Amino acid sequence: MARRKKIYEGKAKALYEGPEPGTLVQYFKDDATAFNAEKKSVIEGKGVLNNRLSEFFMTGLSNIGIPTHFIKRLNMREQLIRQCEIIPLEVIVRNFAAGSMAKRLGLEEGVQLPRPIIEFSYKDDALGDPLVPEEYIIAFGWASQQELDDVIALGLRVNDYLSGVMYGVGIKLIDFKIEIGRIWEGDFMRLVVADEISPDSCRLWDVESGKKLDKDVFRHDIGSLTDAYSEVAHRLGVLPSNGKIDANITQIN
Ligand code: UDP
């Protein structure tokens, strides 16, 4: 069978040409990277879990009226998405201090912030995705002021949805990263949540024990990443409570 044309390959995902114009197939790999790809590994089953979890969150967002690029899951590792023009920003939303923010401000990890805080990094691996102020974004034309206002509003809505869903299963949403894309419909443009939403791009702590259930498990070698992600999936009902992921299966329906 002829392989579809690969459009792009990133650290954790690859994009292939979709079956119709304006669509792409997003493939979730098992590769894990951290610290700007200084630390690398292959974690069997991670791609399968993230495909399922991202489907779950994107579908939930769409059900409450937040537009996303997600169309449908195709199989264990692939989903059909709408092609969009990615705004070159990582939109980071924080509820509690952690990671780079805790370090920068000398805050203890887990301290609740006075309110959700949004920050932006410019997507450029060679530069290590530097944090940028809003003024840079407007001045360099990465997004217009109107788009930026819309991105902030979207980020806060996604935060309310994700925090609520997570809290309902005993998980605290510490922070997360999303990417936003533009989709053109004739002369009209709308912004959609793109890329993925998964424990690779969120910090998730068990409410009771504070146990980490996200990529920090890999970053700091504190256990099995697939166990952590499987736990999130089980709690959300994305996997049956005793279900096991067979990482080698690529086609199910
Ligand atoms: N994040 C991400 N991709 C990145 C940088 C950050 O998904 O390239 C996520 C990260 O998993 C965390 C949040 O964004 O949930 C905030 O990350 P932070 O700025 O604290 O950076 P880190 O400590 O991960 O370097």
Short mmCIF file of C-alpha atoms and ligand atoms in Angstrom, two decimals:
data_model
loop_
_atom_site.label_atom_id
_atom_site.label_comp_id
_atom_site.label_asym_id
_atom_site.label_seq_id
_atom_site.Cartn_x
_atom_site.Cartn_y
_atom_site.Cartn_z
CA MET A 1 0.00 0.00 0.00
CA ALA A 2 1.42 3.38 -0.93
CA ARG A 3 2.26 5.48 2.11
CA ARG A 4 0.64 8.86 2.40
CA LYS A 5 2.81 11.89 1.91
CA LYS A 6 4.40 13.09 5.12
CA ILE A 7 3.96 16.84 5.55
CA TYR A 8 5.85 17.35 8.79
CA GLU A 9 7.53 15.38 11.53
CA GLY A 10 7.93 16.83 15.01
CA LYS A 11 9.19 15.43 18.30
CA ALA A 12 6.04 13.56 19.34
CA LYS A 13 3.83 13.60 16.25
CA ALA A 14 3.90 13.44 12.47
CA LEU A 15 1.46 14.94 9.99
CA TYR A 16 0.40 13.26 6.75
CA GLU A 17 -1.68 14.45 3.85
CA GLY A 18 -5.37 13.85 4.59
CA PRO A 19 -7.96 12.12 2.41
CA GLU A 20 -9.56 15.44 1.39
CA PRO A 21 -8.20 18.92 0.78
CA GLY A 22 -8.04 20.88 4.02
CA THR A 23 -7.54 17.76 6.14
CA LEU A 24 -4.46 16.11 7.63
CA VAL A 25 -3.77 12.90 9.49
CA GLN A 26 -2.02 13.43 12.82
CA TYR A 27 0.07 10.43 13.94
CA PHE A 28 1.09 10.10 17.61
CA LYS A 29 4.58 8.65 18.08
CA ASP A 30 5.99 6.98 21.19
CA ASP A 31 8.94 9.38 21.30
CA ALA A 32 9.30 11.46 24.43
CA THR A 33 11.54 14.49 24.70
CA ALA A 34 12.18 17.01 27.46
CA PHE A 35 14.39 20.00 28.18
CA ASN A 36 14.27 21.16 24.56
CA ALA A 37 15.01 17.62 23.30
CA GLU A 38 18.17 17.21 25.41
CA LYS A 39 16.51 14.18 27.02
CA LYS A 40 15.00 11.62 24.66
CA SER A 41 13.39 8.21 24.92
CA VAL A 42 10.84 5.93 23.28
CA ILE A 43 8.01 5.01 25.62
CA GLU A 44 5.93 2.18 24.26
CA GLY A 45 2.23 2.99 24.26
CA LYS A 46 2.55 6.74 24.90
CA GLY A 47 1.32 7.66 21.42
CA VAL A 48 -1.72 5.41 21.74
CA LEU A 49 -2.66 6.98 25.08
CA ASN A 50 -2.14 10.56 23.88
CA ASN A 51 -4.20 9.93 20.76
CA ARG A 52 -7.10 8.75 22.95
CA LEU A 53 -6.72 11.47 25.55
CA SER A 54 -6.43 14.25 23.00
CA GLU A 55 -9.55 12.92 21.26
CA PHE A 56 -11.36 12.99 24.61
CA PHE A 57 -10.40 16.58 25.45
CA MET A 58 -10.89 17.99 21.93
CA THR A 59 -14.33 16.36 21.69
CA GLY A 60 -15.27 17.75 25.09
CA LEU A 61 -14.19 21.26 24.06
CA SER A 62 -16.14 21.01 20.86
CA ASN A 63 -19.23 19.86 22.79
CA ILE A 64 -19.19 23.04 24.83
CA GLY A 65 -18.74 25.25 21.78
CA ILE A 66 -14.98 25.72 21.68
CA PRO A 67 -13.75 25.12 18.12
CA THR A 68 -10.88 22.68 17.58
CA HIS A 69 -9.03 21.16 14.63
CA PHE A 70 -10.15 17.63 15.59
CA ILE A 71 -12.47 15.74 13.21
CA LYS A 72 -12.29 12.10 14.30
CA ARG A 73 -9.97 9.40 15.53
CA LEU A 74 -9.00 7.02 12.76
CA ASN A 75 -7.20 4.27 14.65
CA MET A 76 -4.98 3.66 17.65
CA ARG A 77 -2.35 6.20 16.66
CA GLU A 78 -3.98 8.49 14.13
CA GLN A 79 -6.63 11.15 14.01
CA LEU A 80 -8.13 13.17 11.19
CA ILE A 81 -7.78 16.91 11.71
CA ARG A 82 -8.53 20.11 9.85
CA GLN A 83 -5.50 21.74 8.34
CA CYS A 84 -4.84 25.11 9.90
CA GLU A 85 -2.19 27.79 9.99
CA ILE A 86 -0.53 27.47 13.39
CA ILE A 87 0.12 30.74 15.20
CA PRO A 88 3.81 30.36 16.18
CA LEU A 89 3.14 30.63 19.91
CA GLU A 90 2.91 28.21 22.79
CA VAL A 91 0.01 29.46 24.85
CA ILE A 92 0.70 28.51 28.46
CA VAL A 93 -2.02 28.76 31.09
CA ARG A 94 -1.09 28.40 34.75
CA ASN A 95 -3.20 27.90 37.85
CA PHE A 96 -0.46 26.88 40.28
CA ALA A 97 3.27 27.67 40.19
CA ALA A 98 5.45 24.96 38.64
CA GLY A 99 8.26 24.39 36.17
CA SER A 100 9.87 27.43 34.60
CA MET A 101 7.58 29.90 36.39
CA ALA A 102 8.39 28.51 39.84
CA LYS A 103 12.09 28.70 38.96
CA ARG A 104 11.93 32.21 37.50
CA LEU A 105 10.09 33.70 40.47
CA GLY A 106 11.52 31.50 43.21
CA LEU A 107 8.08 30.15 44.05
CA GLU A 108 7.44 26.82 45.66
CA GLU A 109 5.90 24.32 43.21
CA GLY A 110 2.17 23.95 43.82
CA VAL A 111 1.50 27.44 45.21
CA GLN A 112 -1.86 28.65 43.92
CA LEU A 113 -1.61 31.73 41.73
CA PRO A 114 -3.83 34.76 42.48
CA ARG A 115 -5.66 34.03 39.22
CA PRO A 116 -5.01 32.00 36.08
CA ILE A 117 -2.04 33.49 34.27
CA ILE A 118 -1.42 33.22 30.53
CA GLU A 119 2.01 33.54 28.99
CA PHE A 120 3.43 33.02 25.53
CA SER A 121 6.53 31.37 24.15
CA TYR A 122 7.68 31.91 20.60
CA LYS A 123 7.77 28.52 18.86
CA ASP A 124 11.36 28.11 17.76
CA ASP A 125 13.28 25.00 18.79
CA ALA A 126 16.65 26.50 17.89
CA LEU A 127 16.00 29.36 20.34
CA GLY A 128 14.49 27.05 22.97
CA ASP A 129 10.97 28.54 22.66
CA PRO A 130 11.71 31.84 24.46
CA LEU A 131 9.08 33.50 26.62
CA VAL A 132 7.83 36.63 24.83
CA PRO A 133 5.77 39.61 25.95
CA GLU A 134 2.55 40.48 24.13
CA GLU A 135 4.22 43.51 22.58
CA TYR A 136 6.69 41.30 20.70
CA ILE A 137 3.81 39.25 19.31
CA ILE A 138 2.07 42.32 17.89
CA ALA A 139 5.25 44.10 16.78
CA PHE A 140 6.65 41.10 14.92
CA GLY A 141 3.23 40.31 13.45
CA TRP A 142 2.95 36.75 14.83
CA ALA A 143 -0.67 37.59 15.70
CA SER A 144 -2.83 40.70 15.57
CA GLN A 145 -4.11 42.41 18.72
CA GLN A 146 -7.61 41.09 18.00
CA GLU A 147 -6.28 37.55 17.57
CA LEU A 148 -4.28 37.81 20.75
CA ASP A 149 -7.36 38.92 22.68
CA ASP A 150 -9.26 35.96 21.20
CA VAL A 151 -6.39 33.57 22.03
CA ILE A 152 -6.44 34.73 25.67
CA ALA A 153 -10.22 34.28 25.87
CA LEU A 154 -9.89 30.80 24.32
CA GLY A 155 -7.08 29.87 26.71
CA LEU A 156 -9.19 30.82 29.72
CA ARG A 157 -12.20 28.86 28.46
CA VAL A 158 -10.05 25.80 27.80
CA ASN A 159 -8.63 26.22 31.31
CA ASP A 160 -12.10 26.28 32.89
CA TYR A 161 -13.14 23.17 30.95
CA LEU A 162 -9.96 21.19 31.62
CA SER A 163 -9.72 22.22 35.30
CA GLY A 164 -13.32 21.14 35.88
CA VAL A 165 -13.03 17.83 34.05
CA MET A 166 -9.82 17.02 35.87
CA TYR A 167 -11.03 18.08 39.28
CA GLY A 168 -14.02 15.79 38.79
CA VAL A 169 -11.65 12.81 38.69
CA GLY A 170 -9.46 13.95 41.55
CA ILE A 171 -6.74 15.62 39.49
CA LYS A 172 -5.48 19.19 39.87
CA LEU A 173 -4.65 21.00 36.63
CA ILE A 174 -1.44 22.84 37.51
CA ASP A 175 -0.73 24.27 34.05
CA PHE A 176 -0.92 23.37 30.37
CA LYS A 177 0.15 24.43 26.91
CA ILE A 178 -2.05 24.73 23.85
CA GLU A 179 -1.48 25.84 20.30
CA ILE A 180 -3.97 27.84 18.29
CA GLY A 181 -4.51 27.70 14.53
CA ARG A 182 -6.28 29.82 11.95
CA ILE A 183 -8.82 28.24 9.64
CA TRP A 184 -9.98 30.21 6.64
CA GLU A 185 -13.54 29.89 5.42
CA GLY A 186 -13.76 32.11 2.35
CA ASP A 187 -12.93 35.61 3.59
CA PHE A 188 -13.58 34.67 7.19
CA MET A 189 -10.99 33.36 9.58
CA ARG A 190 -11.58 31.63 12.88
CA LEU A 191 -9.28 30.44 15.58
CA VAL A 192 -9.30 26.82 16.68
CA VAL A 193 -7.53 24.83 19.37
CA ALA A 194 -4.97 22.73 17.46
CA ASP A 195 -2.04 20.36 18.09
CA GLU A 196 -2.87 18.09 21.06
CA ILE A 197 -4.08 18.19 24.64
CA SER A 198 -2.52 15.36 26.60
CA PRO A 199 -0.41 14.72 29.71
CA ASP A 200 2.60 15.56 27.51
CA SER A 201 1.49 19.19 27.54
CA CYS A 202 -0.21 19.52 30.96
CA ARG A 203 0.87 19.25 34.57
CA LEU A 204 -1.56 17.00 36.41
CA TRP A 205 -1.31 16.23 40.12
CA ASP A 206 -3.44 13.86 42.14
CA VAL A 207 -5.58 16.03 44.44
CA GLU A 208 -5.07 13.81 47.49
CA SER A 209 -1.45 12.70 47.26
CA GLY A 210 0.07 15.31 44.94
CA LYS A 211 1.40 12.43 42.81
CA LYS A 212 2.45 13.61 39.36
CA LEU A 213 0.50 12.10 36.45
CA ASP A 214 2.14 13.93 33.54
CA LYS A 215 5.38 14.32 31.58
CA ASP A 216 7.29 15.42 34.70
CA VAL A 217 7.38 11.66 35.49
CA PHE A 218 9.66 11.34 32.45
CA ARG A 219 11.45 14.67 32.90
CA HIS A 220 12.52 13.76 36.44
CA ASP A 221 12.60 9.92 36.21
CA ILE A 222 10.01 9.40 38.92
CA GLY A 223 8.21 6.30 37.67
CA SER A 224 6.50 4.82 34.66
CA LEU A 225 5.11 7.36 32.21
CA THR A 226 2.64 4.91 30.66
CA ASP A 227 1.34 3.98 34.12
CA ALA A 228 0.77 7.67 34.88
CA TYR A 229 -0.96 8.39 31.55
CA SER A 230 -3.01 5.16 31.81
CA GLU A 231 -4.19 6.26 35.22
CA VAL A 232 -5.42 9.58 33.80
CA ALA A 233 -7.16 7.70 30.96
CA HIS A 234 -8.80 5.22 33.34
CA ARG A 235 -10.04 7.93 35.68
CA LEU A 236 -11.58 9.82 32.77
CA GLY A 237 -13.22 6.65 31.48
CA VAL A 238 -11.21 6.88 28.26
CA LEU A 239 -9.95 3.33 28.87
CA PRO A 240 -11.86 0.57 30.63
CA SER A 241 -10.81 0.37 34.28
CA ASN A 242 -8.78 -2.81 33.73
CA GLY A 243 -8.02 -2.06 30.07
CA LYS A 244 -4.49 -2.42 28.74
CA ILE A 245 -3.17 -0.62 25.74
CA ASP A 246 -1.58 -2.81 23.11
CA ALA A 247 0.98 -0.43 21.68
CA ASN A 248 1.59 -2.62 18.65
CA ILE A 249 -1.95 -2.43 17.34
CA THR A 250 -2.32 0.41 14.87
CA GLN A 251 -5.79 -0.24 13.47
CA ILE A 252 -8.94 -0.53 15.54
CA ASN A 253 -12.40 0.81 15.03
N1 UDP B 1 4.87 22.80 27.85
C1 UDP B 1 4.76 22.07 26.69
N2 UDP B 1 5.69 22.21 25.71
C2 UDP B 1 6.74 23.07 25.82
C3 UDP B 1 6.86 23.82 27.00
C4 UDP B 1 5.92 23.68 28.00
O1 UDP B 1 3.82 21.30 26.53
O2 UDP B 1 7.55 23.17 24.88
C5 UDP B 1 3.87 22.66 28.91
C6 UDP B 1 4.46 21.91 30.11
O3 UDP B 1 4.23 20.52 30.01
C7 UDP B 1 3.69 22.51 31.25
C8 UDP B 1 3.38 23.95 30.79
O4 UDP B 1 3.51 23.93 29.38
O5 UDP B 1 2.47 21.83 31.45
C9 UDP B 1 4.29 24.99 31.40
O6 UDP B 1 5.62 24.61 31.17
P1 UDP B 1 6.87 25.45 31.74
O7 UDP B 1 6.90 26.78 31.09
O8 UDP B 1 6.82 25.42 33.21
O9 UDP B 1 8.12 24.74 31.14
P2 UDP B 1 8.89 23.44 31.56
O10 UDP B 1 9.06 23.49 33.03
O11 UDP B 1 8.02 22.34 31.06
O12 UDP B 1 10.16 23.60 30.78
#
